[in-house]
Amino acid sequence: MDLAPDAPARDSLREIEKASIRAAELCRQMLAYAGKGQFVVESINLSRLIEELAHLLNISISKKVLLRCQLAEELPAIEADPVQMRQVAMNLVINAAEAIGDTAGVIAISTGVMECDEEYLRVVS
């Protein structure tokens, strides 16, 4: 808080703060799975959640893999535990990167809204 607004360390400190908050959330999630805590369900915007995770996702995968995000701007909120949703996104991206292996590849994440009627669901299932 004592740093000047244009201090070079300010961005690093923000990233450290975000990482420590995520670590605390992960601890809460582990406690919830062990039956010693509880999940916190709240309204979240999945596009914003992925946007916030993008940097962490990029540094978690090979430099040969490109992470491409197409995130809907006007996405309705979902009711979920944000910690669990971050973990799901991390797991999916890391698994995809491992499946790509040492070759170059692209992992695409997109969000959006789609109305699926009974006929559509019959065709795709």
Coordinates of N, CA and C in Angstrom, one line a residue:
M1 N 0.8 -1.2 0.0 CA 0.0 0.0 0.0 C 0.9 1.3 0.0
D2 N 2.1 1.1 0.4 CA 3.0 2.3 0.5 C 3.7 2.5 -0.8
L3 N 3.6 1.6 -1.8 CA 4.2 1.8 -3.1 C 3.5 2.9 -3.9
A4 N 4.3 3.6 -4.7 CA 3.8 4.6 -5.6 C 2.9 3.8 -6.7
P5 N 1.9 4.5 -7.2 CA 1.0 3.8 -8.2 C 1.7 3.3 -9.4
D6 N 2.8 3.9 -9.8 CA 3.5 3.5 -11.0 C 4.7 2.6 -10.7
A7 N 4.9 2.1 -9.4 CA 6.0 1.3 -9.0 C 6.0 0.0 -9.8
P8 N 7.1 -0.5 -10.3 CA 7.2 -1.7 -11.1 C 6.7 -3.0 -10.3
A9 N 6.9 -3.0 -9.0 CA 6.6 -4.1 -8.2 C 5.1 -4.3 -7.9
R10 N 4.3 -3.2 -8.2 CA 2.9 -3.2 -7.9 C 2.1 -4.4 -8.6
D11 N 2.4 -4.6 -9.9 CA 1.8 -5.7 -10.6 C 2.1 -7.0 -10.1
S12 N 3.4 -7.2 -9.7 CA 3.8 -8.5 -9.1 C 3.1 -8.7 -7.8
L13 N 3.0 -7.7 -7.0 CA 2.3 -7.8 -5.7 C 0.8 -8.2 -5.9
R14 N 0.2 -7.6 -6.9 CA -1.2 -8.0 -7.2 C -1.3 -9.5 -7.6
E15 N -0.4 -9.9 -8.4 CA -0.4 -11.4 -8.8 C -0.2 -12.3 -7.6
I16 N 0.7 -11.8 -6.7 CA 1.0 -12.6 -5.4 C -0.3 -12.6 -4.6
E17 N -1.0 -11.5 -4.5 CA -2.2 -11.5 -3.7 C -3.3 -12.4 -4.3
K18 N -3.4 -12.4 -5.6 CA -4.4 -13.2 -6.3 C -4.0 -14.7 -6.1
A19 N -2.8 -15.0 -6.2 CA -2.3 -16.4 -6.0 C -2.6 -16.9 -4.6
S20 N -2.4 -16.0 -3.6 CA -2.6 -16.4 -2.2 C -4.1 -16.6 -1.9
I21 N -4.9 -15.8 -2.5 CA -6.4 -15.9 -2.4 C -6.8 -17.2 -3.0
R22 N -6.3 -17.6 -4.2 CA -6.6 -18.9 -4.8 C -6.1 -20.0 -3.9
A23 N -5.0 -19.9 -3.3 CA -4.5 -21.0 -2.4 C -5.4 -21.1 -1.2
A24 N -5.8 -20.1 -0.7 CA -6.8 -20.1 0.5 C -8.1 -20.8 0.0
E25 N -8.6 -20.4 -1.2 CA -9.8 -21.1 -1.7 C -9.6 -22.6 -1.9
L26 N -8.4 -22.9 -2.4 CA -8.1 -24.4 -2.6 C -8.1 -25.1 -1.3
C27 N -7.6 -24.5 -0.3 CA -7.6 -25.1 1.1 C -9.0 -25.3 1.6
R28 N -9.9 -24.3 1.4 CA -11.3 -24.4 1.7 C -12.0 -25.5 1.0
Q29 N -11.6 -25.7 -0.3 CA -12.2 -26.7 -1.1 C -11.8 -28.1 -0.6
M30 N -10.5 -28.2 -0.2 CA -10.0 -29.5 0.3 C -10.7 -29.8 1.6
L31 N -10.9 -28.8 2.4 CA -11.7 -29.0 3.7 C -13.1 -29.5 3.4
A32 N -13.7 -28.9 2.4 CA -15.1 -29.2 2.1 C -15.2 -30.7 1.6
Y33 N -14.2 -31.1 0.8 CA -14.2 -32.5 0.3 C -14.0 -33.4 1.5
A34 N -13.2 -33.0 2.5 CA -12.9 -33.9 3.6 C -14.0 -33.8 4.6
G35 N -15.1 -33.1 4.3 CA -16.2 -33.0 5.2 C -16.0 -32.0 6.4
K36 N -15.0 -31.2 6.4 CA -14.7 -30.3 7.4 C -15.0 -28.9 7.1
G37 N -15.5 -28.7 5.9 CA -15.8 -27.3 5.4 C -17.1 -27.4 4.6
Q38 N -17.4 -26.3 3.9 CA -18.6 -26.3 3.1 C -18.3 -25.6 1.8
F39 N -19.1 -25.9 0.7 CA -18.9 -25.3 -0.5 C -19.7 -23.9 -0.5
V40 N -19.2 -23.0 -1.2 CA -19.9 -21.7 -1.2 C -20.5 -21.5 -2.6
V41 N -21.8 -21.6 -2.7 CA -22.4 -21.4 -4.0 C -22.8 -20.0 -4.2
E42 N -22.5 -19.4 -5.3 CA -22.8 -18.0 -5.6 C -23.0 -17.8 -7.1
S43 N -23.6 -16.6 -7.4 CA -23.7 -16.3 -8.8 C -22.4 -15.9 -9.4
I44 N -22.0 -16.5 -10.5 CA -20.7 -16.2 -11.1 C -20.9 -16.1 -12.6
N45 N -20.1 -15.3 -13.2 CA -20.0 -15.1 -14.7 C -18.9 -16.0 -15.1
L46 N -19.2 -17.0 -15.8 CA -18.1 -18.0 -16.3 C -17.1 -17.3 -17.2
S47 N -17.5 -16.4 -18.0 CA -16.6 -15.7 -18.9 C -15.6 -14.9 -18.0
R48 N -16.0 -14.2 -17.0 CA -15.1 -13.4 -16.1 C -14.2 -14.4 -15.4
L49 N -14.7 -15.5 -14.9 CA -13.9 -16.4 -14.2 C -12.7 -16.9 -15.1
I50 N -13.0 -17.3 -16.3 CA -12.0 -17.8 -17.3 C -11.0 -16.6 -17.6
E51 N -11.5 -15.4 -17.8 CA -10.7 -14.3 -18.0 C -9.7 -14.1 -16.9
E52 N -10.2 -14.2 -15.6 CA -9.3 -14.0 -14.5 C -8.2 -15.1 -14.4
L53 N -8.6 -16.3 -14.9 CA -7.7 -17.5 -14.8 C -6.7 -17.5 -16.0
A54 N -6.9 -16.8 -17.0 CA -6.2 -16.9 -18.3 C -4.6 -16.9 -18.1
H55 N -4.2 -15.9 -17.3 CA -2.7 -15.8 -17.0 C -2.2 -17.1 -16.4
L56 N -2.9 -17.6 -15.3 CA -2.5 -18.8 -14.6 C -2.5 -20.0 -15.6
L57 N -3.6 -20.1 -16.4 CA -3.7 -21.2 -17.3 C -2.5 -21.1 -18.3
N58 N -2.2 -20.0 -18.8 CA -1.1 -19.8 -19.8 C 0.3 -20.3 -19.3
I59 N 0.5 -20.0 -18.0 CA 1.8 -20.3 -17.4 C 1.8 -21.8 -17.0
S60 N 0.7 -22.4 -17.0 CA 0.6 -23.8 -16.5 C 0.7 -24.8 -17.7
I61 N 0.8 -24.3 -18.9 CA 0.9 -25.2 -20.0 C 2.2 -25.0 -20.8
S62 N 2.5 -25.9 -21.7 CA 3.7 -25.8 -22.6 C 3.7 -24.5 -23.4
K63 N 4.8 -23.9 -23.7 CA 4.9 -22.7 -24.5 C 4.5 -23.1 -26.0
K64 N 4.5 -24.3 -26.3 CA 4.1 -24.8 -27.7 C 2.6 -24.8 -27.8
V65 N 1.9 -24.7 -26.8 CA 0.4 -24.8 -26.8 C -0.1 -23.4 -26.7
L66 N -1.0 -23.0 -27.6 CA -1.6 -21.7 -27.6 C -3.0 -21.8 -26.9
L67 N -3.3 -21.0 -26.0 CA -4.6 -20.9 -25.3 C -5.4 -19.8 -26.0
R68 N -6.5 -20.2 -26.6 CA -7.4 -19.2 -27.3 C -8.7 -19.2 -26.6
C69 N -9.1 -18.0 -26.2 CA -10.4 -17.8 -25.5 C -11.4 -17.0 -26.3
Q70 N -12.6 -17.5 -26.5 CA -13.7 -16.7 -27.1 C -14.8 -16.7 -26.0
L71 N -14.8 -15.6 -25.3 CA -15.7 -15.5 -24.1 C -16.8 -14.5 -24.4
A72 N -18.0 -15.0 -24.2 CA -19.2 -14.2 -24.4 C -19.3 -13.1 -23.5
E73 N -19.6 -11.9 -24.0 CA -19.7 -10.7 -23.1 C -21.0 -10.8 -22.2
E74 N -22.1 -11.1 -22.8 CA -23.4 -11.0 -22.1 C -23.8 -12.4 -21.7
L75 N -23.0 -13.0 -20.8 CA -23.3 -14.4 -20.4 C -24.1 -14.4 -19.1
P76 N -25.2 -15.1 -19.0 CA -26.0 -15.1 -17.8 C -25.2 -15.8 -16.7
A77 N -25.4 -15.4 -15.5 CA -24.7 -15.9 -14.3 C -25.1 -17.4 -14.1
I78 N -24.2 -18.1 -13.5 CA -24.5 -19.5 -13.1 C -24.4 -19.6 -11.6
E79 N -25.1 -20.5 -11.0 CA -24.9 -20.7 -9.5 C -24.0 -21.9 -9.3
A80 N -22.8 -21.6 -8.8 CA -21.8 -22.6 -8.5 C -20.8 -22.1 -7.5
D81 N -19.9 -23.0 -7.1 CA -18.8 -22.7 -6.2 C -17.7 -22.2 -7.1
P82 N -17.3 -20.9 -7.0 CA -16.2 -20.4 -7.9 C -14.9 -21.2 -7.8
V83 N -14.6 -21.6 -6.6 CA -13.3 -22.4 -6.4 C -13.4 -23.7 -7.2
Q84 N -14.5 -24.4 -7.1 CA -14.7 -25.6 -7.9 C -14.6 -25.3 -9.4
M85 N -15.3 -24.3 -9.8 CA -15.3 -24.0 -11.3 C -13.9 -23.6 -11.8
R86 N -13.1 -22.9 -11.0 CA -11.7 -22.6 -11.3 C -10.9 -23.9 -11.4
Q87 N -11.1 -24.8 -10.5 CA -10.4 -26.1 -10.5 C -10.8 -26.9 -11.7
V88 N -12.1 -26.9 -12.1 CA -12.5 -27.7 -13.3 C -11.8 -27.1 -14.5
A89 N -11.8 -25.8 -14.6 CA -11.2 -25.1 -15.8 C -9.7 -25.5 -15.8
M90 N -9.0 -25.4 -14.7 CA -7.6 -25.7 -14.7 C -7.4 -27.2 -15.1
N91 N -8.1 -28.1 -14.5 CA -8.0 -29.5 -14.8 C -8.2 -29.8 -16.3
L92 N -9.2 -29.2 -16.9 CA -9.5 -29.4 -18.3 C -8.4 -28.9 -19.2
V93 N -7.9 -27.7 -18.9 CA -6.8 -27.1 -19.7 C -5.5 -27.9 -19.6
I94 N -5.2 -28.3 -18.3 CA -3.9 -29.0 -18.1 C -4.0 -30.4 -18.8
N95 N -5.2 -31.1 -18.6 CA -5.4 -32.4 -19.3 C -5.2 -32.2 -20.8
A96 N -5.8 -31.2 -21.4 CA -5.7 -31.0 -22.8 C -4.3 -30.7 -23.2
A97 N -3.6 -29.9 -22.5 CA -2.1 -29.7 -22.8 C -1.3 -31.0 -22.7
E98 N -1.6 -31.8 -21.7 CA -0.9 -33.1 -21.6 C -1.2 -34.0 -22.8
A99 N -2.4 -33.9 -23.2 CA -2.8 -34.8 -24.4 C -2.1 -34.3 -25.7
I100 N -1.9 -33.0 -25.8 CA -1.2 -32.5 -26.9 C 0.3 -32.9 -26.9
G101 N 0.8 -33.0 -25.7 CA 2.2 -33.4 -25.5 C 3.2 -32.4 -26.0
D102 N 4.3 -32.8 -26.6 CA 5.4 -32.0 -27.0 C 5.2 -31.3 -28.3
T103 N 4.1 -31.6 -29.0 CA 3.9 -30.9 -30.3 C 3.2 -29.6 -30.1
A104 N 3.1 -28.8 -31.1 CA 2.4 -27.5 -31.1 C 0.9 -27.8 -31.2
G105 N 0.1 -27.0 -30.5 CA -1.3 -27.2 -30.6 C -2.1 -26.0 -30.0
V106 N -3.4 -26.1 -30.1 CA -4.2 -25.0 -29.6 C -5.3 -25.6 -28.7
I107 N -5.5 -24.9 -27.6 CA -6.6 -25.2 -26.7 C -7.6 -24.1 -26.8
A108 N -8.8 -24.4 -27.1 CA -9.8 -23.3 -27.3 C -10.8 -23.4 -26.2
I109 N -11.1 -22.3 -25.5 CA -12.1 -22.2 -24.5 C -13.1 -21.2 -25.0
S110 N -14.4 -21.5 -25.0 CA -15.4 -20.6 -25.4 C -16.6 -20.7 -24.5
T111 N -17.2 -19.6 -24.3 CA -18.4 -19.5 -23.5 C -19.5 -18.9 -24.4
G112 N -20.7 -19.3 -24.0 CA -21.9 -18.7 -24.8 C -23.2 -19.3 -24.3
V113 N -24.2 -18.9 -24.9 CA -25.6 -19.3 -24.6 C -26.1 -20.0 -25.8
M114 N -26.8 -21.1 -25.6 CA -27.4 -21.8 -26.8 C -28.7 -22.4 -26.3
E115 N -29.8 -22.2 -27.1 CA -31.0 -22.8 -26.7 C -31.1 -24.2 -27.4
C116 N -31.3 -25.2 -26.7 CA -31.4 -26.6 -27.2 C -32.8 -27.1 -27.1
D117 N -33.5 -27.3 -28.2 CA -34.8 -27.9 -28.1 C -34.7 -29.4 -28.1
E118 N -35.8 -30.1 -27.9 CA -35.8 -31.6 -27.9 C -35.2 -32.2 -29.1
E119 N -35.6 -31.6 -30.3 CA -35.1 -32.2 -31.6 C -33.6 -32.1 -31.7
Y120 N -33.0 -30.9 -31.3 CA -31.6 -30.8 -31.3 C -30.9 -31.8 -30.4
L121 N -31.4 -32.0 -29.2 CA -30.8 -32.9 -28.3 C -30.9 -34.4 -28.8
R122 N -32.0 -34.7 -29.5 CA -32.1 -36.0 -30.1 C -31.0 -36.2 -31.2
V123 N -30.7 -35.2 -32.0 CA -29.8 -35.3 -33.0 C -28.3 -35.5 -32.5
V124 N -28.0 -34.7 -31.5 CA -26.6 -34.7 -31.0 C -26.3 -35.9 -30.1
S125 N -27.3 -36.5 -29.6 CA -27.0 -37.6 -28.6 C -26.8 -38.9 -29.2

